[in-house]
Short mmCIF file of C-alpha atoms in Angstrom, two decimals:
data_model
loop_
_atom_site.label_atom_id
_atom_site.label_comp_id
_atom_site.label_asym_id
_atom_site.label_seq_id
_atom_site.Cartn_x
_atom_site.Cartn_y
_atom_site.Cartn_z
CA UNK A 1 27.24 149.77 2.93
CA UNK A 2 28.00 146.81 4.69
CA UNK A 3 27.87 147.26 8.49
CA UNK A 4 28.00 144.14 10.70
CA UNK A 5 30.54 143.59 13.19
CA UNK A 6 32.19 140.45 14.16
CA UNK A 7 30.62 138.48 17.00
CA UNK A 8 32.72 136.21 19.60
CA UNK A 9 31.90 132.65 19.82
CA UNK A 10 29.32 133.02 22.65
CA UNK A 11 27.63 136.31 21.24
CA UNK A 12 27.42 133.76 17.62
CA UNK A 13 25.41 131.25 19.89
CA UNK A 14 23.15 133.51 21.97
CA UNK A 15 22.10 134.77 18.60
CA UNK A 16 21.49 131.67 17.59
CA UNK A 17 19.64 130.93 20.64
CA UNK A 18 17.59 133.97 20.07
CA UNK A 19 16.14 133.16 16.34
CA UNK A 20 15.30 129.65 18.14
CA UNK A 21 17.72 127.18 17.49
CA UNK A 22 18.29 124.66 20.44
CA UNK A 23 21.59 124.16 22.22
CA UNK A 24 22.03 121.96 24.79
CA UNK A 25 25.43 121.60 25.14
CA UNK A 26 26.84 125.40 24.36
CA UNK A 27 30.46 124.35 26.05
CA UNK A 28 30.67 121.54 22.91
CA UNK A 29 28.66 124.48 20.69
CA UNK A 30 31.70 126.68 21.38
CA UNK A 31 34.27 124.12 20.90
CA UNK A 32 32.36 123.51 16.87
CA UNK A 33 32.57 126.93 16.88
CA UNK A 34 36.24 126.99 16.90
CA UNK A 35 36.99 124.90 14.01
CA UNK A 36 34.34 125.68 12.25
CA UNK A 37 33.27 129.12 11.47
CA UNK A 38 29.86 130.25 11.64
CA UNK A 39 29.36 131.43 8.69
CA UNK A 40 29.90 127.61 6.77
CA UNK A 41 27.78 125.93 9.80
CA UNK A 42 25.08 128.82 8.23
CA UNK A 43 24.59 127.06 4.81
CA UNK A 44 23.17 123.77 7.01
CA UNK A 45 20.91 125.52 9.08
CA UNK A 46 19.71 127.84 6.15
CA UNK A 47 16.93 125.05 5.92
CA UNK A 48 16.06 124.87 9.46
CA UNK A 49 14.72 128.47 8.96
CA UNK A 50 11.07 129.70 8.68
CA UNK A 51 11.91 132.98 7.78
CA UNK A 52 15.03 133.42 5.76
CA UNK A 53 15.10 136.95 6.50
CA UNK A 54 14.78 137.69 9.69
CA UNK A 55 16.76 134.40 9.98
CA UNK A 56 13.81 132.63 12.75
CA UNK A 57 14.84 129.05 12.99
CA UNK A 58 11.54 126.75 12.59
CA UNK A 59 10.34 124.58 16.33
CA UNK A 60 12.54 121.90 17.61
CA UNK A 61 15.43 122.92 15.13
CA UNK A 62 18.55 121.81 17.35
CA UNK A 63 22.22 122.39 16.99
CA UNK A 64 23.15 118.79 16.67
CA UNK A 65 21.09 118.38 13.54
CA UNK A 66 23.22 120.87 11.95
CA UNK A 67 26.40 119.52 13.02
CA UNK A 68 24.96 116.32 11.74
CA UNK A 69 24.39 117.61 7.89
CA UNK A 70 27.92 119.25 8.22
CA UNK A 71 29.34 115.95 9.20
CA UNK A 72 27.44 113.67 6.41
CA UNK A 73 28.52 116.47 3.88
CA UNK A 74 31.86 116.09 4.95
CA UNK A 75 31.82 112.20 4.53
CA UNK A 76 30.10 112.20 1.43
CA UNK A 77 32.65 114.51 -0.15
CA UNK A 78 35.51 111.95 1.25
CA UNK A 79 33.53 109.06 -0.81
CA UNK A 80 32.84 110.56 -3.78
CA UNK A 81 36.49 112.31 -4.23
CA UNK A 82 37.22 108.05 -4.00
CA UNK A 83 35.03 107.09 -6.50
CA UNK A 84 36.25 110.15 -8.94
CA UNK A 85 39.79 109.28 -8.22
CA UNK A 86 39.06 106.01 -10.17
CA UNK A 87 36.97 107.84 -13.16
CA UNK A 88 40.11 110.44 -13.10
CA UNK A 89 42.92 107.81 -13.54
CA UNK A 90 40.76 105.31 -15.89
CA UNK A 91 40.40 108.66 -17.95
CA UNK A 92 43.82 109.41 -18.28
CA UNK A 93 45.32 106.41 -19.19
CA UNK A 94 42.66 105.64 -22.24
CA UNK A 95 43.67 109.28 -22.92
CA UNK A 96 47.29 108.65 -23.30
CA UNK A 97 47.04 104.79 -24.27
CA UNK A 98 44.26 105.98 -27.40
CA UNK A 99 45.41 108.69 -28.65
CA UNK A 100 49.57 108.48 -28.40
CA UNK A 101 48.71 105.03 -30.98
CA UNK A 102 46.24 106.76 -33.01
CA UNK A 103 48.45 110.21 -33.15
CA UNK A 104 51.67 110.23 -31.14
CA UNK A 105 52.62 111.02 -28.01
CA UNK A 106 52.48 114.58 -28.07
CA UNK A 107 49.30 114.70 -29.53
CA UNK A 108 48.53 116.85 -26.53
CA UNK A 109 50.06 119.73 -28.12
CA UNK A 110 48.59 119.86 -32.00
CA UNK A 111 46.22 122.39 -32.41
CA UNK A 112 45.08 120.73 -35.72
CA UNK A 113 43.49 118.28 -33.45
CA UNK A 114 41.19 120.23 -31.52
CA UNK A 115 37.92 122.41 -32.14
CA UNK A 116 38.49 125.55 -30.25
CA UNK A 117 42.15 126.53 -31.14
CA UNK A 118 41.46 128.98 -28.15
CA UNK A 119 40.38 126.82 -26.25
CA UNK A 120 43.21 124.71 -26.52
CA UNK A 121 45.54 127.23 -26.36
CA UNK A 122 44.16 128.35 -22.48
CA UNK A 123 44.73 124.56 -22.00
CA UNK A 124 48.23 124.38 -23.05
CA UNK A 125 48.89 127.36 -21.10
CA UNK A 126 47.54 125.29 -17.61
CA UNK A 127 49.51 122.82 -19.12
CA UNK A 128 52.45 124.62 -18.42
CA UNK A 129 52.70 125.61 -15.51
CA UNK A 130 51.49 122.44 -13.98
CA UNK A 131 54.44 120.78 -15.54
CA UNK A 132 56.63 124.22 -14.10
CA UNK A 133 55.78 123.07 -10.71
CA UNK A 134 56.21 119.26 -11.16
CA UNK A 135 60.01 119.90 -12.81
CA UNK A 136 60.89 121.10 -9.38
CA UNK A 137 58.99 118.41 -7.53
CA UNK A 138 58.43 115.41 -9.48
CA UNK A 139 61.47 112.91 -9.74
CA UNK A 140 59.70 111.73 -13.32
CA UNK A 141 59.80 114.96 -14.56
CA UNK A 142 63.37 116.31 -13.36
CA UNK A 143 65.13 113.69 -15.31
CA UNK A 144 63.11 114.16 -18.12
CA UNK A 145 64.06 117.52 -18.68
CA UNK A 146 67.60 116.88 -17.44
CA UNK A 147 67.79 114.03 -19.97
CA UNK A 148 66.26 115.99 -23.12
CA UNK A 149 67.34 119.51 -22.27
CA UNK A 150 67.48 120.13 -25.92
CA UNK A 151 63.95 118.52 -27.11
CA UNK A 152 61.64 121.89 -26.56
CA UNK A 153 58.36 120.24 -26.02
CA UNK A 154 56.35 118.74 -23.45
CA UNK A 155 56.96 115.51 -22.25
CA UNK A 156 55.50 112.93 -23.95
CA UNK A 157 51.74 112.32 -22.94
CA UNK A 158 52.53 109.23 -20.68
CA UNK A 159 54.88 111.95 -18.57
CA UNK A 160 53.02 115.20 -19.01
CA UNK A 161 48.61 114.16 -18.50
CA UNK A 162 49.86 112.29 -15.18
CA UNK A 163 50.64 115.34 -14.06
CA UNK A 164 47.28 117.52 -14.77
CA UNK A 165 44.33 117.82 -12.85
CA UNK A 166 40.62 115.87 -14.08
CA UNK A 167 39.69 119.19 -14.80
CA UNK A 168 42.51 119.50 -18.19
CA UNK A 169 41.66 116.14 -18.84
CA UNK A 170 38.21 116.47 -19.15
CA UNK A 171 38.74 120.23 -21.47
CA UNK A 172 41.53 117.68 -24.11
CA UNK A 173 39.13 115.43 -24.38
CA UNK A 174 35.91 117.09 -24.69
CA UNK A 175 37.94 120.01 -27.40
CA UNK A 176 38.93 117.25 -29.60
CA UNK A 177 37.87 117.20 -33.01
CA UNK A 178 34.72 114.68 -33.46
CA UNK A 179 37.24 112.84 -36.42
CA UNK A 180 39.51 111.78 -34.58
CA UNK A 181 38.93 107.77 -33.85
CA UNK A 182 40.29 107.42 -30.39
CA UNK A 183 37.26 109.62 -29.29
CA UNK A 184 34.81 107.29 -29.74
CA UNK A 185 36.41 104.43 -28.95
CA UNK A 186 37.04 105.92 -25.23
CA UNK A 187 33.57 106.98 -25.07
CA UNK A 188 32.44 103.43 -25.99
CA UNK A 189 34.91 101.66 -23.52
CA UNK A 190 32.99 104.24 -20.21
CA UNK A 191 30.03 102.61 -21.60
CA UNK A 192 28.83 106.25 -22.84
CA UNK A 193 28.31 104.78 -26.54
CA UNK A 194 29.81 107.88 -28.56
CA UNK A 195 31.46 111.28 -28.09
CA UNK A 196 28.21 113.03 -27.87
CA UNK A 197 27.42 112.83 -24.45
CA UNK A 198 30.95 111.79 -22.43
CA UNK A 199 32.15 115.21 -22.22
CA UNK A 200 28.92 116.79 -20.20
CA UNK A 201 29.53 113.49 -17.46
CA UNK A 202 32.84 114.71 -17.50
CA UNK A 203 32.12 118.32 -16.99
CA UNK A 204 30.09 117.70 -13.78
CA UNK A 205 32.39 115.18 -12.44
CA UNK A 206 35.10 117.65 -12.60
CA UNK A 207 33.08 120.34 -11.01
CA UNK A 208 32.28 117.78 -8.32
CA UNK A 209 35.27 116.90 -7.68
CA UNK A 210 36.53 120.90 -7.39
CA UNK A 211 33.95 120.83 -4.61
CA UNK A 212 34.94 117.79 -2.50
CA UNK A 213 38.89 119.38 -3.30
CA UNK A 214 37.96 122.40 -1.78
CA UNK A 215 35.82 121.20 1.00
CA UNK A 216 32.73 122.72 -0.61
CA UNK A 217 29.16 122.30 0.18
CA UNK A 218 27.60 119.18 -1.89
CA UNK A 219 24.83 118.76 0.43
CA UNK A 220 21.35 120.38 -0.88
CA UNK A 221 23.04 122.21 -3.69
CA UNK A 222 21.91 123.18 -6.87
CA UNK A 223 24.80 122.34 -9.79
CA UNK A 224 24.56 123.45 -13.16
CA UNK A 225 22.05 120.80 -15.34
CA UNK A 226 24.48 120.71 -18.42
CA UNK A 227 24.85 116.31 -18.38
CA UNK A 228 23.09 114.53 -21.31
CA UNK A 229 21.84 111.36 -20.65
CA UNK A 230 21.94 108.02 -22.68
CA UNK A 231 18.05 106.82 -23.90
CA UNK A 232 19.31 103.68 -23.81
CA UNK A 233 22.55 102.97 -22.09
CA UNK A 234 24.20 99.31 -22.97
CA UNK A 235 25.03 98.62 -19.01
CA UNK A 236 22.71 98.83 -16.21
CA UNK A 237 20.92 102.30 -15.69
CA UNK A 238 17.86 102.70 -14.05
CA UNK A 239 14.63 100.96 -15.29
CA UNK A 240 11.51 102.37 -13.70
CA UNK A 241 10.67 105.57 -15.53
CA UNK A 242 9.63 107.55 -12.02
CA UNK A 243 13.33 107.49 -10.81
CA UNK A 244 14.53 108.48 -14.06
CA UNK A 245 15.97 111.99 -13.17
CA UNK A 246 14.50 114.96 -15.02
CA UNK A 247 16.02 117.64 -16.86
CA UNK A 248 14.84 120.25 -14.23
CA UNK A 249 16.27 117.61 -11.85
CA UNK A 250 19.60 117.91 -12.93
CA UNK A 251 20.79 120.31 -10.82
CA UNK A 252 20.61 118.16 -7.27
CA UNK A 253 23.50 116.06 -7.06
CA UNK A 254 21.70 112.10 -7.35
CA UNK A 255 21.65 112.38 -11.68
CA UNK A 256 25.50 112.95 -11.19
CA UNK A 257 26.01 110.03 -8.55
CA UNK A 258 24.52 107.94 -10.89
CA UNK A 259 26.60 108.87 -14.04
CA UNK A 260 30.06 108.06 -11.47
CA UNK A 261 28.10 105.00 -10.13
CA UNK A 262 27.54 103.92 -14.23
CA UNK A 263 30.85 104.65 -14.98
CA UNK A 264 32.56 103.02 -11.72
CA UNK A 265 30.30 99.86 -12.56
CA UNK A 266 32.96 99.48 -15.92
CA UNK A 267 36.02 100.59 -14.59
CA UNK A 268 35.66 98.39 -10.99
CA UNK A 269 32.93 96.19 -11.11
CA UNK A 270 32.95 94.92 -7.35
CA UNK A 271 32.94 98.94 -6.18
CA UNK A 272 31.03 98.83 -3.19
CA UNK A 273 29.75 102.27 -3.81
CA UNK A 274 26.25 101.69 -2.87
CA UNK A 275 26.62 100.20 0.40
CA UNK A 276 29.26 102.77 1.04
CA UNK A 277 26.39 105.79 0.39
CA UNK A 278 23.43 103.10 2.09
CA UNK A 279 25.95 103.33 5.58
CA UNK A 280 26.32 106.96 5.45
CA UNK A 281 22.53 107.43 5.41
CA UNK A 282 22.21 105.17 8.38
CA UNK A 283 24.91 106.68 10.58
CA UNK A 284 22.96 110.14 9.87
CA UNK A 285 19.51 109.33 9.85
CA UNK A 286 18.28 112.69 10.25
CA UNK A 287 19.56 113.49 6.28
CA UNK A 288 16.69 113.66 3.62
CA UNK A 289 18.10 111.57 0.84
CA UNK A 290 15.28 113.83 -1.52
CA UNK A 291 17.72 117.08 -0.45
CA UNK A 292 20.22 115.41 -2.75
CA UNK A 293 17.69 114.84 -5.25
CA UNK A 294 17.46 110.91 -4.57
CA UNK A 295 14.38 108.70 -4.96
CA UNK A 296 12.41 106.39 -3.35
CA UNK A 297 14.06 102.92 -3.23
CA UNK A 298 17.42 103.76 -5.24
CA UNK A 299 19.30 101.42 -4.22
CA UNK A 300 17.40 98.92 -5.60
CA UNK A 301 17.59 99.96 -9.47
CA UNK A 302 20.03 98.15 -11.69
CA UNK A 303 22.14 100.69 -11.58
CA UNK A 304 23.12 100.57 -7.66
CA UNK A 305 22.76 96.75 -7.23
CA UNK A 306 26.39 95.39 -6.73
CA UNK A 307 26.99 92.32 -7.87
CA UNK A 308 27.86 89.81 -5.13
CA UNK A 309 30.17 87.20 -6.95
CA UNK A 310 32.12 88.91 -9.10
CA UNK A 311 35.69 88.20 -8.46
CA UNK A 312 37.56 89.85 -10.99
CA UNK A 313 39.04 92.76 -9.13
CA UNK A 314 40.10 90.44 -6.06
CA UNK A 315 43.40 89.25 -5.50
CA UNK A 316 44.55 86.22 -7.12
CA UNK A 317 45.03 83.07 -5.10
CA UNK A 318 48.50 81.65 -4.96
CA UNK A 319 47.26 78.51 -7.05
CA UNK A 320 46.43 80.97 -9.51
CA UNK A 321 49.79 82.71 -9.68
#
């Protein structure tokens, strides 16, 4: 039976003083303390431990480093919930654009379209009530309904997928039947060649991006290693074999950077991605990159080199009006 008590803020940091973890400053310790609960501060100084269970922090392990990987984690989830913002929304409209030409616009809602009529039917049902909640919200969707009180079905895709979450997207898309023409032609326009492997990218980007939504960990966790990667992808990728992530190395978080960094590189060319993540490792210097999964020199691969003169996504000059 479980049987620990709570602890106030000072009892949580003379423990912490007692397993050997260094704090200086226990007036600014307290004040972390009370925004921060103890218990989510414990999954960064998990590693700073020797023994795991008697919980005996290793020499020199200080306080500061672990508000330091707390911090990092925090910014790192703020710039990658950017960069799948972008995937999300390119997503959506090929989904709507694609398959509203190639079907209709309520393809959405044909069973006969998709592989697991289950599946599909679960999706429908999320459907639903997101578009419950957005009739009372969303201005779009009010007049829709007020408009077409008598037409029983969803709104038509353009209305109803701007409402759901990457998460529905990413379930249509990967359920639909391998047939249907619009499926490749989306994977081909990510730069993922065919419909074989843009559903797995999509799967852990959506996972992802459930963490950064709900402030979870990202930092030195293990994800699930379900991605398939391209032998040989048709846009940059990485070249030297060594940095080539592993199957068994799927499950740190770098081999999924570098599917939203491949797919960023097509949908906004001039990101600046790279020298977003290269900043954050300089402001926290005390963060292995190799927790993450990340390899020596990545920057430097194809893959993360930004262009410098590409000038497509900037703003056009009023000559050019």
């Amino acid at each position: 039976m479980y049987s620990k008590s709570a602890f106030t803020k000072e009892q949580q940091i003379a423990r912490l003083k007692e397993r050997g973890l260094r704090v200086p400053n226990e007036a600014l310790a307290i004040k972390y303390l009370s925004h921060i609960s103890y218990y989510r501060l414990g999954e960064y100084w998990y590693v700073m431990q020797s023994d795991k269970e008697d919980h005996i922090f290793k020499p020199n392990s200080n306080f500061e480093d672990v508000v330091a990987l707390y911090n990092f984690d925090a910014e790192l989830r703020l710039l990658l919930f950017d960069v799948i913002e972008k995937i999300e929304i390119s997503l959506r409209t090929k989904l709507i654009y694609h398959l509203s030409l190639e079907m209709d616009p309520w393809w959405f809602q044909n069973c006969d379209l998709f592989v697991d009529t289950m599946a599909h039917a679960k999706t429908l049902a999320g459907l639903e009530e997101e578009i419950t909640r957005s009739r009372s919200k969303d201005p779009t969707i009010k007049k829709h309904f007020k408009k077409h009180k008598d037409d029983k079905r969803f709104p038509p895709s353009w209305k109803t997928l701007e409402q759901t979450s990457f998460g529905t997207l990413s379930k249509l898309y990967g359920n639909l039947k391998h047939t249907i023409e619009s499926k490749d032609v989306i994977a081909e326009e990510l730069g993922a060649v065919n419909h074989t492997y843009l559903p797995s990218w999509l799967q852990s980007i959506a996972q992802i991006r459930n963490f950064c939504a709900h402030h979870s960990r990202l930092w030195n966790r293990n994800l699930p290693g379900t991605v398939k990667l391209l032998s040989k992808p048709p846009h940059p990728w990485i070249v030297d074999k060594i940095n080539v992530p592993k199957q068994h190395e799927f499950i740190h978080l770098y081999v999924h950077m570098c599917l939203m960094k491949y797919l960023l590189n097509i949908i906004q060319p001039n990101n600046q991605f790279t020298a977003r993540l290269e900043t954050l490792f300089t402001k926290y210097p005390n963060v292995d990159p190799n927790a993450l999964g990340m390899k020596a020199n990545w920057e430097k691969e194809p893959l993360w080199i930004e262009p410098t003169n590409d000038k497509s996504y900037l703003p056009l000059k009023k000559s050019e009006k």
